Amino acid sequence: MRAITIPEPGDADSLVLDEVPDPVAGAGQVLIDVVAAGVNRADVMQRLGHYPPPPGASEYPGLEVSGRIAAVGDGVEQWQVGDEVCALLDGGGYAERAVAPAEQVLPVPRGVSLVDAAGLPEVACTVWSNVFLVANIQPGQVLLVHGGSSGIGTMAIQLAKAVGAHVAVTAGSAEKLDVCRELGAEFLVNYKEEDFVERLHELTKALATNGRLVTIGLMGGRRGELDMGMLLAKRGAVIATSLRARPATEKAAIVAAVREHVWPLIEAGDVRPVIQSRHPLEHAAEAHREMEASGHIGKILLTT
Ligand SMILES: NC(=O)c1ccc[n+]([C@@H]2O[C@H](COP(=O)([O-])OP(=O)(O)OC[C@H]3O[C@@H](n4cnc5c(N)ncnc54)[C@H](OP(=O)(O)O)[C@@H]3O)[C@@H](O)[C@H]2O)c1
């Protein structure tokens, strides 16, 4: 099969389309004929040599795909050859075939195309696990999403809105904020022009009393200063998580929760994948350049 490989870390042109051996579904796994793969910041970090795949994962980039089941490994009963699915992977999505643990596979939600379903697993699992399972957002509370127009942000806005939370966002342009508003954000801050902490005082405080600050990305840098006294006075929490590093059992539980809670919202039309662009697999470098330019809104996909 053909797959995108990274012979040497570096710029986007380090992504090389190559002929490689087909992966094989082991016990508890499925083999997927990939139709599309989502592009993630983690893939960019991996390409740069800063984010090696975890032990046992494919060495090729790609954390999510959609496609059809081509084979099932021993012990897999919930999926059959030919099923149209999307899946959260440990790696190897930028390829014509990929292997996924059966418990990290989801059906394509009704109303979503097989290609666009590739943009769902990573954002749905990241947002559900952080905003709902970790931060335990409640109806009527305020969720502030930094990077509101990002792949993650576009899903976070819609899911929080769907459960009756109020959504505030930051983003870097008026065009991006317009999309955030269309998706359900009520409070919009262009962080390049305004101080979000000051603006947010019109609505709440950042951080609110009993607030939860959940860090999932480090695009603004890995270090910051925190006044622990203020955190204590506000009874606040600071939490940071990474989906890829979680053990398989935790990923399976998150995928099951996403199927139970998020898939019905998508099938009802309350939540939709927001897709910026679809590039052929052989143009993976172009897709990475598009992501690194940061002008996109929503997800960038590769198609086989
Ligand atoms: N921990 C996890 O498990 C996990 C899982 C998935 C993703 N992530 C992380 O979540 C983040 C978003 O991922 P994604 O795939 O949705 O990314 P994305 O679609 O590429 O969007 C990222 C956006 O963030 C904005 N941004 C960049 N630097 C910023 C800064 N310093 N302050 C505020 N906004 C900034 C940019 O838009 P503007 O600046 O123009 O607004 C950029 O377009 C990434 O850091 C990614 O690594 C973490």
Tab-separated table of C-alpha atoms and ligand atoms in Angstrom:
chain	number	residue	atom	x	y	z
A	1	MET	CA	0.000	0.000	0.000
A	2	ARG	CA	0.963	3.657	-0.207
A	3	ALA	CA	1.588	5.617	2.989
A	4	ILE	CA	3.082	8.949	3.987
A	5	THR	CA	6.419	8.334	5.681
A	6	ILE	CA	8.853	10.680	7.457
A	7	PRO	CA	12.349	9.480	6.472
A	8	GLU	CA	13.919	12.561	8.140
A	9	PRO	CA	12.184	15.082	10.441
A	10	GLY	CA	11.828	18.580	9.035
A	11	ASP	CA	9.559	20.920	7.069
A	12	ALA	CA	6.393	19.864	5.246
A	13	ASP	CA	8.393	18.409	2.347
A	14	SER	CA	9.730	15.769	4.763
A	15	LEU	CA	6.426	13.954	4.203
A	16	VAL	CA	7.175	11.335	1.536
A	17	LEU	CA	4.624	9.105	-0.199
A	18	ASP	CA	6.115	5.620	-0.246
A	19	GLU	CA	5.218	2.004	-0.954
A	20	VAL	CA	5.139	0.136	2.389
A	21	PRO	CA	3.901	-3.282	3.611
A	22	ASP	CA	0.173	-3.526	4.432
A	23	PRO	CA	-0.566	-3.545	8.167
A	24	VAL	CA	-2.290	-6.627	9.605
A	25	ALA	CA	-5.150	-6.619	12.123
A	26	GLY	CA	-4.061	-8.401	15.309
A	27	ALA	CA	-6.367	-9.756	17.999
A	28	GLY	CA	-8.948	-7.153	18.980
A	29	GLN	CA	-8.108	-4.934	16.011
A	30	VAL	CA	-9.670	-4.120	12.653
A	31	LEU	CA	-8.041	-3.297	9.319
A	32	ILE	CA	-9.594	-0.289	7.587
A	33	ASP	CA	-9.451	0.581	3.871
A	34	VAL	CA	-8.861	4.287	4.418
A	35	VAL	CA	-10.999	6.777	2.496
A	36	ALA	CA	-9.865	9.884	4.385
A	37	ALA	CA	-7.601	10.871	7.275
A	38	GLY	CA	-7.735	13.902	9.556
A	39	VAL	CA	-4.687	16.164	9.839
A	40	ASN	CA	-3.754	17.124	13.405
A	41	ARG	CA	-1.190	19.383	15.071
A	42	ALA	CA	0.288	16.240	16.624
A	43	ASP	CA	1.160	15.060	13.084
A	44	VAL	CA	3.007	18.334	12.494
A	45	MET	CA	4.900	17.848	15.769
A	46	GLN	CA	5.701	14.246	14.774
A	47	ARG	CA	6.954	15.433	11.370
A	48	LEU	CA	9.232	17.942	13.114
A	49	GLY	CA	10.666	15.136	15.260
A	50	HIS	CA	9.173	16.469	18.518
A	51	TYR	CA	6.447	13.858	19.081
A	52	PRO	CA	7.522	10.247	18.521
A	53	PRO	CA	4.704	7.670	18.211
A	54	PRO	CA	4.014	5.751	21.446
A	55	PRO	CA	5.503	2.218	21.730
A	56	GLY	CA	3.662	-0.261	19.510
A	57	ALA	CA	2.005	2.396	17.332
A	58	SER	CA	2.555	2.722	13.575
A	59	GLU	CA	5.538	4.921	12.730
A	60	TYR	CA	3.506	6.744	10.059
A	61	PRO	CA	1.554	9.878	11.014
A	62	GLY	CA	-2.230	10.043	11.287
A	63	LEU	CA	-4.455	9.771	14.379
A	64	GLU	CA	-7.881	9.390	12.771
A	65	VAL	CA	-9.402	7.940	9.602
A	66	SER	CA	-12.650	7.030	7.930
A	67	GLY	CA	-13.163	4.118	5.562
A	68	ARG	CA	-14.470	0.572	5.238
A	69	ILE	CA	-13.522	-2.415	7.374
A	70	ALA	CA	-11.322	-4.707	5.260
A	71	ALA	CA	-10.595	-7.416	7.863
A	72	VAL	CA	-11.224	-8.132	11.532
A	73	GLY	CA	-8.754	-9.695	13.952
A	74	ASP	CA	-9.442	-12.510	16.409
A	75	GLY	CA	-12.084	-11.752	19.002
A	76	VAL	CA	-13.674	-8.822	17.131
A	77	GLU	CA	-17.433	-9.333	16.995
A	78	GLN	CA	-18.891	-5.833	16.832
A	79	TRP	CA	-17.546	-4.993	13.328
A	80	GLN	CA	-17.922	-6.761	9.968
A	81	VAL	CA	-16.019	-6.501	6.707
A	82	GLY	CA	-17.585	-3.695	4.639
A	83	ASP	CA	-18.842	-1.593	7.584
A	84	GLU	CA	-18.391	2.138	6.986
A	85	VAL	CA	-16.586	3.548	10.016
A	86	CYS	CA	-14.312	6.198	11.422
A	87	ALA	CA	-11.682	5.529	14.060
A	88	LEU	CA	-9.309	7.029	16.578
A	89	LEU	CA	-5.859	5.585	15.853
A	90	ASP	CA	-2.606	5.331	17.736
A	91	GLY	CA	-0.877	6.263	14.425
A	92	GLY	CA	-0.653	5.278	10.766
A	93	GLY	CA	-3.681	7.119	9.370
A	94	TYR	CA	-1.880	8.768	6.424
A	95	ALA	CA	-2.075	5.536	4.442
A	96	GLU	CA	-4.326	3.461	2.208
A	97	ARG	CA	-4.856	0.960	5.031
A	98	ALA	CA	-4.698	1.404	8.783
A	99	VAL	CA	-5.207	-0.738	11.862
A	100	ALA	CA	-7.373	0.385	14.783
A	101	PRO	CA	-8.305	-1.233	18.098
A	102	ALA	CA	-11.939	-2.367	17.596
A	103	GLU	CA	-13.003	-0.335	20.636
A	104	GLN	CA	-11.693	2.880	19.044
A	105	VAL	CA	-13.955	2.466	15.997
A	106	LEU	CA	-17.245	4.316	15.512
A	107	PRO	CA	-19.951	3.990	12.857
A	108	VAL	CA	-20.192	6.889	10.387
A	109	PRO	CA	-22.999	9.033	11.821
A	110	ARG	CA	-26.117	9.299	9.638
A	111	GLY	CA	-26.015	12.515	7.599
A	112	VAL	CA	-22.194	12.768	7.474
A	113	SER	CA	-20.266	11.732	4.342
A	114	LEU	CA	-17.725	8.930	4.629
A	115	VAL	CA	-14.915	11.399	3.801
A	116	ASP	CA	-15.955	14.080	6.305
A	117	ALA	CA	-16.348	11.484	9.086
A	118	ALA	CA	-12.526	11.364	9.175
A	119	GLY	CA	-12.621	14.776	10.846
A	120	LEU	CA	-14.714	13.608	13.795
A	121	PRO	CA	-12.906	11.092	16.065
A	122	GLU	CA	-10.042	13.237	17.355
A	123	VAL	CA	-12.088	16.388	17.991
A	124	ALA	CA	-15.134	14.576	19.394
A	125	CYS	CA	-13.016	12.461	21.769
A	126	THR	CA	-10.801	15.368	22.838
A	127	VAL	CA	-13.711	17.727	23.467
A	128	TRP	CA	-15.930	15.162	25.170
A	129	SER	CA	-13.180	13.926	27.457
A	130	ASN	CA	-11.979	17.404	28.456
A	131	VAL	CA	-15.073	19.605	28.491
A	132	PHE	CA	-17.496	16.994	29.789
A	133	LEU	CA	-15.622	14.216	31.600
A	134	VAL	CA	-12.797	16.351	33.057
A	135	ALA	CA	-14.326	19.845	33.408
A	136	ASN	CA	-17.875	18.526	33.909
A	137	ILE	CA	-19.531	21.496	32.212
A	138	GLN	CA	-23.120	22.115	33.251
A	139	PRO	CA	-26.051	23.868	31.520
A	140	GLY	CA	-25.891	27.608	32.180
A	141	GLN	CA	-22.134	27.637	32.851
A	142	VAL	CA	-19.728	29.569	30.610
A	143	LEU	CA	-17.140	27.737	28.493
A	144	LEU	CA	-14.272	29.880	27.184
A	145	VAL	CA	-12.620	28.232	24.170
A	146	HIS	CA	-9.265	29.580	23.017
A	147	GLY	CA	-8.702	28.860	19.337
A	148	GLY	CA	-12.477	28.863	18.747
A	149	SER	CA	-12.113	28.354	14.979
A	150	SER	CA	-9.697	25.435	15.286
A	151	GLY	CA	-10.750	21.862	14.609
A	152	ILE	CA	-11.102	21.342	18.349
A	153	GLY	CA	-12.746	24.729	18.884
A	154	THR	CA	-15.471	24.251	16.265
A	155	MET	CA	-16.531	21.007	17.969
A	156	ALA	CA	-16.264	22.445	21.505
A	157	ILE	CA	-18.546	25.382	20.654
A	158	GLN	CA	-21.231	23.140	19.179
A	159	LEU	CA	-21.208	20.507	21.931
A	160	ALA	CA	-21.238	23.017	24.791
A	161	LYS	CA	-24.051	24.946	23.122
A	162	ALA	CA	-25.993	21.706	22.580
A	163	VAL	CA	-26.035	20.985	26.320
A	164	GLY	CA	-27.127	24.517	27.228
A	165	ALA	CA	-23.812	26.101	28.202
A	166	HIS	CA	-22.876	29.655	27.160
A	167	VAL	CA	-19.850	29.784	24.897
A	168	ALA	CA	-17.185	32.495	24.734
A	169	VAL	CA	-14.322	32.183	22.244
A	170	THR	CA	-11.065	33.792	21.273
A	171	ALA	CA	-9.785	33.678	17.696
A	172	GLY	CA	-7.346	35.642	15.583
A	173	SER	CA	-9.581	37.221	12.907
A	174	ALA	CA	-13.070	38.621	12.303
A	175	GLU	CA	-13.741	35.911	9.702
A	176	LYS	CA	-12.910	33.188	12.221
A	177	LEU	CA	-15.099	34.831	14.877
A	178	ASP	CA	-18.028	34.994	12.405
A	179	VAL	CA	-17.881	31.214	11.991
A	180	CYS	CA	-17.702	30.764	15.766
A	181	ARG	CA	-20.868	32.867	16.082
A	182	GLU	CA	-22.658	30.771	13.442
A	183	LEU	CA	-21.706	27.632	15.391
A	184	GLY	CA	-23.254	29.002	18.589
A	185	ALA	CA	-20.646	31.131	20.362
A	186	GLU	CA	-22.283	34.115	22.068
A	187	PHE	CA	-19.233	36.046	23.198
A	188	LEU	CA	-16.442	36.739	20.691
A	189	VAL	CA	-12.961	38.131	21.361
A	190	ASN	CA	-10.260	38.816	18.777
A	191	TYR	CA	-7.318	38.121	21.091
A	192	LYS	CA	-4.952	39.924	18.731
A	193	GLU	CA	-6.832	43.204	19.239
A	194	GLU	CA	-8.372	42.918	22.702
A	195	ASP	CA	-7.414	41.592	26.149
A	196	PHE	CA	-9.685	38.579	26.601
A	197	VAL	CA	-9.506	38.745	30.429
A	198	GLU	CA	-10.785	42.340	30.424
A	199	ARG	CA	-13.481	41.681	27.819
A	200	LEU	CA	-14.677	38.589	29.642
A	201	HIS	CA	-15.477	40.696	32.716
A	202	GLU	CA	-18.651	41.718	30.862
A	203	LEU	CA	-19.800	38.114	31.189
A	204	THR	CA	-17.897	36.382	33.995
A	205	LYS	CA	-14.347	36.201	35.337
A	206	ALA	CA	-11.434	34.269	33.860
A	207	LEU	CA	-11.043	32.113	35.916
A	208	ALA	CA	-14.439	32.063	37.651
A	209	THR	CA	-14.911	30.862	41.223
A	210	ASN	CA	-14.924	27.050	41.092
A	211	GLY	CA	-13.646	27.375	37.504
A	212	ARG	CA	-11.695	24.674	35.700
A	213	LEU	CA	-8.795	25.605	33.406
A	214	VAL	CA	-8.066	22.676	31.090
A	215	THR	CA	-4.960	22.867	28.928
A	216	ILE	CA	-4.804	20.598	25.889
A	217	GLY	CA	-2.468	22.533	23.570
A	218	LEU	CA	0.702	24.526	23.921
A	219	MET	CA	0.625	26.710	20.834
A	220	GLY	CA	1.252	29.800	22.947
A	221	GLY	CA	4.267	28.170	24.637
A	222	ARG	CA	4.772	25.600	27.383
A	223	ARG	CA	5.490	27.976	30.278
A	224	GLY	CA	3.257	30.482	32.056
A	225	GLU	CA	2.944	32.197	35.415
A	226	LEU	CA	0.211	31.232	37.836
A	227	ASP	CA	-0.841	33.061	41.016
A	228	MET	CA	-1.551	30.106	43.314
A	229	GLY	CA	-3.088	32.446	45.907
A	230	MET	CA	-5.692	33.595	43.414
A	231	LEU	CA	-6.344	29.996	42.373
A	232	LEU	CA	-6.846	29.034	46.008
A	233	ALA	CA	-9.198	31.963	46.660
A	234	LYS	CA	-11.265	30.984	43.635
A	235	ARG	CA	-11.209	27.292	44.497
A	236	GLY	CA	-10.047	26.802	40.916
A	237	ALA	CA	-8.570	23.767	39.195
A	238	VAL	CA	-5.800	23.537	36.588
A	239	ILE	CA	-5.715	20.323	34.600
A	240	ALA	CA	-3.773	19.265	31.501
A	241	THR	CA	-4.433	16.173	29.399
A	242	SER	CA	-3.245	14.317	26.316
A	243	LEU	CA	-5.531	11.907	24.463
A	244	ARG	CA	-2.817	10.025	22.564
A	245	ALA	CA	-0.936	9.050	25.728
A	246	ARG	CA	-3.991	7.568	27.451
A	247	PRO	CA	-4.092	3.768	27.865
A	248	ALA	CA	-6.330	1.791	25.485
A	249	THR	CA	-8.953	1.173	28.174
A	250	GLU	CA	-9.394	4.928	28.733
A	251	LYS	CA	-9.590	5.609	24.990
A	252	ALA	CA	-12.221	2.870	24.651
A	253	ALA	CA	-14.297	4.444	27.436
A	254	ILE	CA	-14.064	7.878	25.791
A	255	VAL	CA	-15.041	6.475	22.374
A	256	ALA	CA	-18.032	4.697	23.955
A	257	ALA	CA	-19.122	7.943	25.658
A	258	VAL	CA	-18.758	9.848	22.372
A	259	ARG	CA	-20.927	7.276	20.604
A	260	GLU	CA	-23.556	7.539	23.334
A	261	HIS	CA	-23.613	11.325	23.757
A	262	VAL	CA	-22.121	13.007	20.677
A	263	TRP	CA	-23.285	10.795	17.810
A	264	PRO	CA	-27.015	11.431	18.493
A	265	LEU	CA	-26.360	15.201	18.409
A	266	ILE	CA	-24.630	14.843	15.033
A	267	GLU	CA	-27.386	12.607	13.656
A	268	ALA	CA	-30.020	15.123	14.840
A	269	GLY	CA	-28.176	17.888	12.949
A	270	ASP	CA	-27.304	19.854	16.116
A	271	VAL	CA	-23.563	19.294	15.648
A	272	ARG	CA	-21.663	18.977	12.368
A	273	PRO	CA	-18.073	18.460	11.272
A	274	VAL	CA	-16.548	21.741	10.057
A	275	ILE	CA	-14.196	20.956	7.166
A	276	GLN	CA	-11.822	23.546	5.695
A	277	SER	CA	-10.269	21.442	2.936
A	278	ARG	CA	-9.713	17.979	1.497
A	279	HIS	CA	-6.319	17.204	-0.101
A	280	PRO	CA	-5.266	14.010	-1.905
A	281	LEU	CA	-2.924	11.873	0.219
A	282	GLU	CA	-0.026	12.637	-2.132
A	283	HIS	CA	-0.457	16.350	-1.283
A	284	ALA	CA	0.051	15.825	2.465
A	285	ALA	CA	2.810	18.466	2.466
A	286	GLU	CA	0.324	21.042	1.166
A	287	ALA	CA	-2.129	20.076	3.918
A	288	HIS	CA	0.577	20.535	6.566
A	289	ARG	CA	1.548	23.931	5.134
A	290	GLU	CA	-2.102	24.958	5.288
A	291	MET	CA	-2.315	23.926	8.954
A	292	GLU	CA	0.936	25.666	9.886
A	293	ALA	CA	-0.233	28.906	8.212
A	294	SER	CA	-3.145	28.806	10.729
A	295	GLY	CA	-5.618	30.504	8.381
A	296	HIS	CA	-7.960	27.497	8.293
A	297	ILE	CA	-11.306	27.098	10.051
A	298	GLY	CA	-12.171	23.583	11.265
A	299	LYS	CA	-10.536	20.418	9.979
A	300	ILE	CA	-8.107	19.667	7.159
A	301	LEU	CA	-8.459	16.198	5.592
A	302	LEU	CA	-6.429	13.907	3.318
A	303	THR	CA	-8.241	11.589	0.900
A	304	THR	CA	-6.897	8.373	-0.615
B	1	LIG	N1	-4.200	17.205	24.469
B	1	LIG	C1	-4.846	16.543	23.541
B	1	LIG	O1	-5.275	15.411	23.734
B	1	LIG	C2	-5.095	17.192	22.217
B	1	LIG	C3	-5.862	16.558	21.217
B	1	LIG	C4	-6.088	17.232	20.028
B	1	LIG	C5	-5.548	18.504	19.837
B	1	LIG	N2	-4.781	19.059	20.804
B	1	LIG	C6	-4.206	20.411	20.679
B	1	LIG	O2	-5.279	21.329	20.596
B	1	LIG	C7	-4.861	22.457	19.828
B	1	LIG	C8	-5.851	22.679	18.714
B	1	LIG	O3	-5.782	21.576	17.825
B	1	LIG	P1	-6.493	21.671	16.409
B	1	LIG	O4	-6.229	20.430	15.659
B	1	LIG	O5	-7.897	22.054	16.609
B	1	LIG	O6	-5.645	22.874	15.778
B	1	LIG	P2	-5.913	23.794	14.529
B	1	LIG	O7	-7.191	23.474	13.848
B	1	LIG	O8	-4.671	23.776	13.725
B	1	LIG	O9	-6.096	25.275	15.147
B	1	LIG	C9	-5.196	25.893	15.958
B	1	LIG	C10	-5.563	27.392	16.005
B	1	LIG	O10	-5.112	27.932	17.228
B	1	LIG	C11	-4.946	29.332	17.059
B	1	LIG	N3	-3.750	29.742	17.805
B	1	LIG	C12	-2.479	29.529	17.477
B	1	LIG	N4	-1.661	30.066	18.406
B	1	LIG	C13	-2.465	30.602	19.343
B	1	LIG	C14	-2.210	31.303	20.550
B	1	LIG	N5	-0.963	31.540	20.969
B	1	LIG	N6	-3.262	31.690	21.305
B	1	LIG	C15	-4.526	31.447	20.900
B	1	LIG	N7	-4.820	30.793	19.739
B	1	LIG	C16	-3.787	30.383	18.972
B	1	LIG	C17	-4.790	29.595	15.583
B	1	LIG	O11	-5.868	30.407	15.149
B	1	LIG	P3	-5.917	31.976	15.489
B	1	LIG	O12	-4.663	32.317	16.245
B	1	LIG	O13	-5.980	32.682	14.186
B	1	LIG	O14	-7.139	32.132	16.274
B	1	LIG	C18	-4.859	28.200	14.956
B	1	LIG	O15	-5.535	28.181	13.738
B	1	LIG	C19	-3.446	22.152	19.330
B	1	LIG	O16	-2.522	22.758	20.194
B	1	LIG	C20	-3.369	20.629	19.446
B	1	LIG	O17	-2.053	20.168	19.600
B	1	LIG	C21	-4.559	18.434	21.975
